[in-house]
């Protein structure tokens, strides 16, 4: 009986040890994956910052580069996992990585702000074009109103005294209806000639940079400062970053 209990205790102990080992290796794997995500994102951010270094030059912002720049960070991996590494890397490295991400997020905020300004302007211009096109259509509707319709209404009101009068009235109405069809076709053709001409002119004017693309000067000052700051942060050279690469098993 004692032997059985001993064997049972050993089995339970081995099961507990196995569970502990499994937990240990799973935790280590999660830490390794988290480190890999942070390291990879830092390297990607460094590359993206290099691409937008010339976005603010000589007191001006390159609006085309602003518009074409993709979102530099969509999922902050450091924010997710920095609690995992707070005791694994030195405090200086921890603060350095924090500063790097703060600058990156600041740059992202300015990029999104300018893009929103650009999008708003495009929406406003489109709204202006729609308003003017609606006006062109309403103004042009007068060309579609047949002038002969009033005459037809007048003839319809004339009373006929005999069959001969009725026959003449029917003939005149028939001629008017044919004339109306021809008149409507001609008027529609004239309407589209005028409408397309007006539409082409306003599109040509709009595409001639007649609008002011306003971006606040403060945006230039802020983004220039942030780019200079992030370029001065030696995040890849710090000890903590190297430790993260070692944990992630990235060479």
JSON list of N, CA and C in Angstrom, two decimals, residues 129-165:
[
{"chain": "A", "resi": 129, "resn": "UNK", "atom": "N", "xyz": [-17.77, 71.79, -56.63]},
{"chain": "A", "resi": 129, "resn": "UNK", "atom": "CA", "xyz": [-18.01, 71.34, -58.00]},
{"chain": "A", "resi": 129, "resn": "UNK", "atom": "C", "xyz": [-19.43, 70.79, -58.15]},
{"chain": "A", "resi": 130, "resn": "UNK", "atom": "N", "xyz": [-19.88, 70.01, -57.18]},
{"chain": "A", "resi": 130, "resn": "UNK", "atom": "CA", "xyz": [-21.24, 69.47, -57.22]},
{"chain": "A", "resi": 130, "resn": "UNK", "atom": "C", "xyz": [-22.28, 70.58, -57.21]},
{"chain": "A", "resi": 131, "resn": "UNK", "atom": "N", "xyz": [-22.07, 71.59, -56.37]},
{"chain": "A", "resi": 131, "resn": "UNK", "atom": "CA", "xyz": [-23.01, 72.72, -56.27]},
{"chain": "A", "resi": 131, "resn": "UNK", "atom": "C", "xyz": [-23.10, 73.46, -57.59]},
{"chain": "A", "resi": 132, "resn": "UNK", "atom": "N", "xyz": [-21.94, 73.72, -58.21]},
{"chain": "A", "resi": 132, "resn": "UNK", "atom": "CA", "xyz": [-21.93, 74.45, -59.48]},
{"chain": "A", "resi": 132, "resn": "UNK", "atom": "C", "xyz": [-22.54, 73.63, -60.61]},
{"chain": "A", "resi": 133, "resn": "UNK", "atom": "N", "xyz": [-22.27, 72.32, -60.61]},
{"chain": "A", "resi": 133, "resn": "UNK", "atom": "CA", "xyz": [-22.85, 71.47, -61.66]},
{"chain": "A", "resi": 133, "resn": "UNK", "atom": "C", "xyz": [-24.38, 71.42, -61.52]},
{"chain": "A", "resi": 134, "resn": "UNK", "atom": "N", "xyz": [-24.86, 71.37, -60.29]},
{"chain": "A", "resi": 134, "resn": "UNK", "atom": "CA", "xyz": [-26.31, 71.41, -60.06]},
{"chain": "A", "resi": 134, "resn": "UNK", "atom": "C", "xyz": [-26.91, 72.71, -60.59]},
{"chain": "A", "resi": 135, "resn": "UNK", "atom": "N", "xyz": [-26.19, 73.80, -60.36]},
{"chain": "A", "resi": 135, "resn": "UNK", "atom": "CA", "xyz": [-26.66, 75.11, -60.84]},
{"chain": "A", "resi": 135, "resn": "UNK", "atom": "C", "xyz": [-26.68, 75.13, -62.37]},
{"chain": "A", "resi": 136, "resn": "UNK", "atom": "N", "xyz": [-25.63, 74.58, -62.99]},
{"chain": "A", "resi": 136, "resn": "UNK", "atom": "CA", "xyz": [-25.58, 74.53, -64.46]},
{"chain": "A", "resi": 136, "resn": "UNK", "atom": "C", "xyz": [-26.78, 73.75, -65.00]},
{"chain": "A", "resi": 137, "resn": "UNK", "atom": "N", "xyz": [-27.12, 72.64, -64.33]},
{"chain": "A", "resi": 137, "resn": "UNK", "atom": "CA", "xyz": [-28.24, 71.81, -64.78]},
{"chain": "A", "resi": 137, "resn": "UNK", "atom": "C", "xyz": [-29.57, 72.56, -64.66]},
{"chain": "A", "resi": 138, "resn": "UNK", "atom": "N", "xyz": [-29.78, 73.21, -63.50]},
{"chain": "A", "resi": 138, "resn": "UNK", "atom": "CA", "xyz": [-31.03, 73.94, -63.28]},
{"chain": "A", "resi": 138, "resn": "UNK", "atom": "C", "xyz": [-31.16, 75.11, -64.24]},
{"chain": "A", "resi": 139, "resn": "UNK", "atom": "N", "xyz": [-30.03, 75.83, -64.45]},
{"chain": "A", "resi": 139, "resn": "UNK", "atom": "CA", "xyz": [-30.07, 76.96, -65.40]},
{"chain": "A", "resi": 139, "resn": "UNK", "atom": "C", "xyz": [-30.34, 76.47, -66.81]},
{"chain": "A", "resi": 140, "resn": "UNK", "atom": "N", "xyz": [-29.79, 75.29, -67.13]},
{"chain": "A", "resi": 140, "resn": "UNK", "atom": "CA", "xyz": [-29.95, 74.78, -68.49]},
{"chain": "A", "resi": 140, "resn": "UNK", "atom": "C", "xyz": [-31.31, 74.17, -68.76]},
{"chain": "A", "resi": 141, "resn": "UNK", "atom": "N", "xyz": [-32.09, 73.91, -67.70]},
{"chain": "A", "resi": 141, "resn": "UNK", "atom": "CA", "xyz": [-33.40, 73.31, -67.91]},
{"chain": "A", "resi": 141, "resn": "UNK", "atom": "C", "xyz": [-34.32, 74.21, -68.74]},
{"chain": "A", "resi": 142, "resn": "UNK", "atom": "N", "xyz": [-34.03, 75.51, -68.73]},
{"chain": "A", "resi": 142, "resn": "UNK", "atom": "CA", "xyz": [-34.87, 76.43, -69.50]},
{"chain": "A", "resi": 142, "resn": "UNK", "atom": "C", "xyz": [-34.78, 76.14, -70.99]},
{"chain": "A", "resi": 143, "resn": "UNK", "atom": "N", "xyz": [-33.66, 75.54, -71.42]},
{"chain": "A", "resi": 143, "resn": "UNK", "atom": "CA", "xyz": [-33.49, 75.22, -72.84]},
{"chain": "A", "resi": 143, "resn": "UNK", "atom": "C", "xyz": [-34.32, 74.00, -73.25]},
{"chain": "A", "resi": 144, "resn": "UNK", "atom": "N", "xyz": [-34.73, 73.22, -72.26]},
{"chain": "A", "resi": 144, "resn": "UNK", "atom": "CA", "xyz": [-35.47, 72.00, -72.56]},
{"chain": "A", "resi": 144, "resn": "UNK", "atom": "C", "xyz": [-36.98, 72.25, -72.59]},
{"chain": "A", "resi": 145, "resn": "UNK", "atom": "N", "xyz": [-37.41, 73.40, -72.07]},
{"chain": "A", "resi": 145, "resn": "UNK", "atom": "CA", "xyz": [-38.84, 73.70, -72.07]},
{"chain": "A", "resi": 145, "resn": "UNK", "atom": "C", "xyz": [-39.30, 74.09, -73.47]},
{"chain": "A", "resi": 146, "resn": "UNK", "atom": "N", "xyz": [-40.09, 73.28, -74.13]},
{"chain": "A", "resi": 146, "resn": "UNK", "atom": "CA", "xyz": [-40.51, 73.58, -75.51]},
{"chain": "A", "resi": 146, "resn": "UNK", "atom": "C", "xyz": [-41.38, 74.84, -75.57]},
{"chain": "A", "resi": 147, "resn": "UNK", "atom": "N", "xyz": [-41.03, 75.74, -76.48]},
{"chain": "A", "resi": 147, "resn": "UNK", "atom": "CA", "xyz": [-41.80, 76.98, -76.64]},
{"chain": "A", "resi": 147, "resn": "UNK", "atom": "C", "xyz": [-43.16, 76.74, -77.26]},
{"chain": "A", "resi": 148, "resn": "UNK", "atom": "N", "xyz": [-43.31, 75.59, -77.96]},
{"chain": "A", "resi": 148, "resn": "UNK", "atom": "CA", "xyz": [-44.56, 75.30, -78.65]},
{"chain": "A", "resi": 148, "resn": "UNK", "atom": "C", "xyz": [-45.62, 74.71, -77.71]},
{"chain": "A", "resi": 149, "resn": "UNK", "atom": "N", "xyz": [-45.22, 74.36, -76.49]},
{"chain": "A", "resi": 149, "resn": "UNK", "atom": "CA", "xyz": [-46.17, 73.72, -75.57]},
{"chain": "A", "resi": 149, "resn": "UNK", "atom": "C", "xyz": [-47.30, 74.67, -75.19]},
{"chain": "A", "resi": 150, "resn": "UNK", "atom": "N", "xyz": [-46.96, 75.95, -75.04]},
{"chain": "A", "resi": 150, "resn": "UNK", "atom": "CA", "xyz": [-48.00, 76.93, -74.70]},
{"chain": "A", "resi": 150, "resn": "UNK", "atom": "C", "xyz": [-49.02, 77.07, -75.82]},
{"chain": "A", "resi": 151, "resn": "UNK", "atom": "N", "xyz": [-48.52, 77.03, -77.06]},
{"chain": "A", "resi": 151, "resn": "UNK", "atom": "CA", "xyz": [-49.41, 77.13, -78.21]},
{"chain": "A", "resi": 151, "resn": "UNK", "atom": "C", "xyz": [-50.35, 75.92, -78.27]},
{"chain": "A", "resi": 152, "resn": "UNK", "atom": "N", "xyz": [-49.83, 74.73, -77.95]},
{"chain": "A", "resi": 152, "resn": "UNK", "atom": "CA", "xyz": [-50.65, 73.53, -77.95]},
{"chain": "A", "resi": 152, "resn": "UNK", "atom": "C", "xyz": [-51.77, 73.64, -76.89]},
{"chain": "A", "resi": 153, "resn": "UNK", "atom": "N", "xyz": [-51.41, 74.14, -75.71]},
{"chain": "A", "resi": 153, "resn": "UNK", "atom": "CA", "xyz": [-52.41, 74.30, -74.65]},
{"chain": "A", "resi": 153, "resn": "UNK", "atom": "C", "xyz": [-53.51, 75.26, -75.11]},
{"chain": "A", "resi": 154, "resn": "UNK", "atom": "N", "xyz": [-53.10, 76.31, -75.80]},
{"chain": "A", "resi": 154, "resn": "UNK", "atom": "CA", "xyz": [-54.07, 77.29, -76.28]},
{"chain": "A", "resi": 154, "resn": "UNK", "atom": "C", "xyz": [-55.02, 76.65, -77.30]},
{"chain": "A", "resi": 155, "resn": "UNK", "atom": "N", "xyz": [-54.46, 75.86, -78.24]},
{"chain": "A", "resi": 155, "resn": "UNK", "atom": "CA", "xyz": [-55.29, 75.21, -79.27]},
{"chain": "A", "resi": 155, "resn": "UNK", "atom": "C", "xyz": [-56.24, 74.20, -78.63]},
{"chain": "A", "resi": 156, "resn": "UNK", "atom": "N", "xyz": [-55.79, 73.48, -77.61]},
{"chain": "A", "resi": 156, "resn": "UNK", "atom": "CA", "xyz": [-56.63, 72.50, -76.94]},
{"chain": "A", "resi": 156, "resn": "UNK", "atom": "C", "xyz": [-57.85, 73.14, -76.29]},
{"chain": "A", "resi": 157, "resn": "UNK", "atom": "N", "xyz": [-57.72, 74.40, -75.93]},
{"chain": "A", "resi": 157, "resn": "UNK", "atom": "CA", "xyz": [-58.82, 75.09, -75.27]},
{"chain": "A", "resi": 157, "resn": "UNK", "atom": "C", "xyz": [-59.86, 75.63, -76.26]},
{"chain": "A", "resi": 158, "resn": "UNK", "atom": "N", "xyz": [-59.49, 75.65, -77.54]},
{"chain": "A", "resi": 158, "resn": "UNK", "atom": "CA", "xyz": [-60.43, 76.18, -78.56]},
{"chain": "A", "resi": 158, "resn": "UNK", "atom": "C", "xyz": [-61.58, 75.20, -78.76]},
{"chain": "A", "resi": 159, "resn": "UNK", "atom": "N", "xyz": [-62.77, 75.69, -78.73]},
{"chain": "A", "resi": 159, "resn": "UNK", "atom": "CA", "xyz": [-63.96, 74.84, -78.94]},
{"chain": "A", "resi": 159, "resn": "UNK", "atom": "C", "xyz": [-64.23, 74.68, -80.43]},
{"chain": "A", "resi": 160, "resn": "UNK", "atom": "N", "xyz": [-64.54, 73.46, -80.82]},
{"chain": "A", "resi": 160, "resn": "UNK", "atom": "CA", "xyz": [-64.86, 73.20, -82.23]},
{"chain": "A", "resi": 160, "resn": "UNK", "atom": "C", "xyz": [-66.38, 73.20, -82.42]},
{"chain": "A", "resi": 161, "resn": "UNK", "atom": "N", "xyz": [-66.82, 73.83, -83.50]},
{"chain": "A", "resi": 161, "resn": "UNK", "atom": "CA", "xyz": [-68.26, 73.96, -83.75]},
{"chain": "A", "resi": 161, "resn": "UNK", "atom": "C", "xyz": [-68.80, 72.86, -84.64]},
{"chain": "A", "resi": 162, "resn": "UNK", "atom": "N", "xyz": [-67.92, 72.25, -85.41]},
{"chain": "A", "resi": 162, "resn": "UNK", "atom": "CA", "xyz": [-68.39, 71.18, -86.31]},
{"chain": "A", "resi": 162, "resn": "UNK", "atom": "C", "xyz": [-67.25, 70.20, -86.56]},
{"chain": "A", "resi": 163, "resn": "UNK", "atom": "N", "xyz": [-67.55, 69.18, -87.35]},
{"chain": "A", "resi": 163, "resn": "UNK", "atom": "CA", "xyz": [-66.55, 68.15, -87.63]},
{"chain": "A", "resi": 163, "resn": "UNK", "atom": "C", "xyz": [-65.36, 68.70, -88.40]},
{"chain": "A", "resi": 164, "resn": "UNK", "atom": "N", "xyz": [-65.62, 69.66, -89.26]},
{"chain": "A", "resi": 164, "resn": "UNK", "atom": "CA", "xyz": [-64.54, 70.24, -90.06]},
{"chain": "A", "resi": 164, "resn": "UNK", "atom": "C", "xyz": [-63.54, 70.97, -89.15]},
{"chain": "A", "resi": 165, "resn": "UNK", "atom": "N", "xyz": [-64.09, 71.72, -88.17]},
{"chain": "A", "resi": 165, "resn": "UNK", "atom": "CA", "xyz": [-63.22, 72.42, -87.22]},
{"chain": "A", "resi": 165, "resn": "UNK", "atom": "C", "xyz": [-62.41, 71.43, -86.38]}
]
